CSV table of C-alpha atoms in Angstrom, one decimal:
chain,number,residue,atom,x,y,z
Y,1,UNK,CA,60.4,-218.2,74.0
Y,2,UNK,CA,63.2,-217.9,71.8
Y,3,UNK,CA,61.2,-217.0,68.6
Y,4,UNK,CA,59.5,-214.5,70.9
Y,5,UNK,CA,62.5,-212.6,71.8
Y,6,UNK,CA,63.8,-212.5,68.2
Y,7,UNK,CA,60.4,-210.6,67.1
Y,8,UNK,CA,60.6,-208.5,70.1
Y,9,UNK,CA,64.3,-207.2,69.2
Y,10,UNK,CA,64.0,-206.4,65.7
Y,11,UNK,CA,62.9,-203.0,65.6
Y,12,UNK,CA,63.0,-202.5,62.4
Y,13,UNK,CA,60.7,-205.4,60.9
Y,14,UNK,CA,58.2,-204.7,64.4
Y,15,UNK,CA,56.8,-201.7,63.0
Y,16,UNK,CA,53.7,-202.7,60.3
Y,17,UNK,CA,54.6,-200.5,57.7
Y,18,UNK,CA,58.7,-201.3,57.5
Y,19,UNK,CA,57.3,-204.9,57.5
Y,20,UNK,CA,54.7,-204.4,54.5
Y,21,UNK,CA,57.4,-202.4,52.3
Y,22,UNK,CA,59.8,-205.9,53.0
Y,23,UNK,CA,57.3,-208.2,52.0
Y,24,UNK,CA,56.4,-206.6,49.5
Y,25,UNK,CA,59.7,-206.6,48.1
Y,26,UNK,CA,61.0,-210.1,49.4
Y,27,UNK,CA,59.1,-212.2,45.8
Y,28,UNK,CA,60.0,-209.5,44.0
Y,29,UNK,CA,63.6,-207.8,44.8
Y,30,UNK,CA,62.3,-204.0,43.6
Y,31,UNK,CA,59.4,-201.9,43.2
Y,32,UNK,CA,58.9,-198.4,42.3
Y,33,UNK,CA,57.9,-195.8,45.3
Y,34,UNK,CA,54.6,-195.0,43.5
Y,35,UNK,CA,53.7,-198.7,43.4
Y,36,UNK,CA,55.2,-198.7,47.2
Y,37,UNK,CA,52.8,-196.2,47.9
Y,38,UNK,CA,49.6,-197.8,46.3
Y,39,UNK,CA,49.8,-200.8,48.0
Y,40,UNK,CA,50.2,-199.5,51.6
Y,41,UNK,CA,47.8,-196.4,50.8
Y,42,UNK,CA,50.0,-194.1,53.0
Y,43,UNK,CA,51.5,-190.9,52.2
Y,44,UNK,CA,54.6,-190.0,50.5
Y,45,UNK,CA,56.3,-188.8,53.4
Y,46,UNK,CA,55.6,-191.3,55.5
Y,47,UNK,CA,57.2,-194.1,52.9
Y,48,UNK,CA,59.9,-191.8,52.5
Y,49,UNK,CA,60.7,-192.0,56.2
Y,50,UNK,CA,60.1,-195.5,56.2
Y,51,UNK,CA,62.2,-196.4,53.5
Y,52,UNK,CA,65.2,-194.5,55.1
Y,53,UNK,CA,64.8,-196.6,58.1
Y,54,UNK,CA,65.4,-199.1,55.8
Y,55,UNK,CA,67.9,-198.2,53.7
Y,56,UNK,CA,69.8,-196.7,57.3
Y,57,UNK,CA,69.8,-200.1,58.2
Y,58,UNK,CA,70.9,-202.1,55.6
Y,59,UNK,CA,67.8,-203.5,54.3
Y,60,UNK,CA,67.1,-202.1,51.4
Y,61,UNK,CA,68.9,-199.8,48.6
Y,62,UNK,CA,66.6,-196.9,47.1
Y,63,UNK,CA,68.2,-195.7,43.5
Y,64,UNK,CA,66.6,-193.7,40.4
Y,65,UNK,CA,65.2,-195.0,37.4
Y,66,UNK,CA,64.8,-192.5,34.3
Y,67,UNK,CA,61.8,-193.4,31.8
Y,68,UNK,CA,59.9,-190.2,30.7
Y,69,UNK,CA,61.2,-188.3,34.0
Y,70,UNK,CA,63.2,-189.6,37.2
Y,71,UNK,CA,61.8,-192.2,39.6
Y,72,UNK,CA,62.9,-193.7,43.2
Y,73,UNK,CA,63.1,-197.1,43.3
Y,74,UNK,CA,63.9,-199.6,45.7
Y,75,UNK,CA,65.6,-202.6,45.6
Y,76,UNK,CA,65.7,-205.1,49.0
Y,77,UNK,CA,69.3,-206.3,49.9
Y,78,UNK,CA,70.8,-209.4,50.8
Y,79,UNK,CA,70.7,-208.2,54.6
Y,80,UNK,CA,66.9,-207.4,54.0
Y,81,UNK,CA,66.0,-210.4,53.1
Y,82,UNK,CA,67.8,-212.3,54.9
Y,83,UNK,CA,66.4,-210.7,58.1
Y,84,UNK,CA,62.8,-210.6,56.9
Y,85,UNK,CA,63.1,-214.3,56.0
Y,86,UNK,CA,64.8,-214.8,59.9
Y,87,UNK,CA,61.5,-212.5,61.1
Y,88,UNK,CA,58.8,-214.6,59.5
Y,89,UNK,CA,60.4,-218.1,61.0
Y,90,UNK,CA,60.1,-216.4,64.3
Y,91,UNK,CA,56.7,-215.4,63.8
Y,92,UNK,CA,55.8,-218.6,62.5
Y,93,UNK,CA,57.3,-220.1,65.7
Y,94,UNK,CA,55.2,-218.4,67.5
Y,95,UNK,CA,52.0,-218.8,65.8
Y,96,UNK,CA,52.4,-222.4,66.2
Y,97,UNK,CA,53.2,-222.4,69.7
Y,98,UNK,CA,49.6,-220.5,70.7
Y,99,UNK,CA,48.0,-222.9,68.5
């Protein structure tokens, strides 16, 4: 039940798309927001609102890159995945519980 209660309190890691960015990012630390937006086929705005959840709360730190012309990337903090790791136990807990 514990495990159960720890997935229902995060609300940041509950919603699906604040939980793809994270894993996403866990293996690798940083991606770029066009590659961000690729992989979860949504649209810019909506990352962009996603990723300033994030950021608001800790979990990752969005920066600019210059190559030809100025990018956003974003990098996943200590707190980030620290609290993504902490949200995949619980869910993990669970899973094995209903099995």
């Amino acid at each position: 039940m514990e495990s159960l209660r720890e997935l229902t309190k995060n609300h940041v890691l509950g919603n699906p798309i604040r939980l793809g960015v994270m894993l996403y990012l866990l293996p690798r630390e940083k991606a770029l927001f066009k590659e961000l937006l690729e992989v979860l086929e949504i649209t810019p705005g909506n990352l962009d609102s996603h990723l300033k959840a994030l950021e608001r709360e800790g979990y990752v730190e969005l920066y600019k890159v210059f190559a030809d012309r100025p990018r956003t990337a974003v990098k996943i903090t200590e707190k980030g995945a620290d609290e993504t790791a902490k949200y995949l136990k619980a869910l993990k807990s669970v899973l094995e519980g209903i099995e």
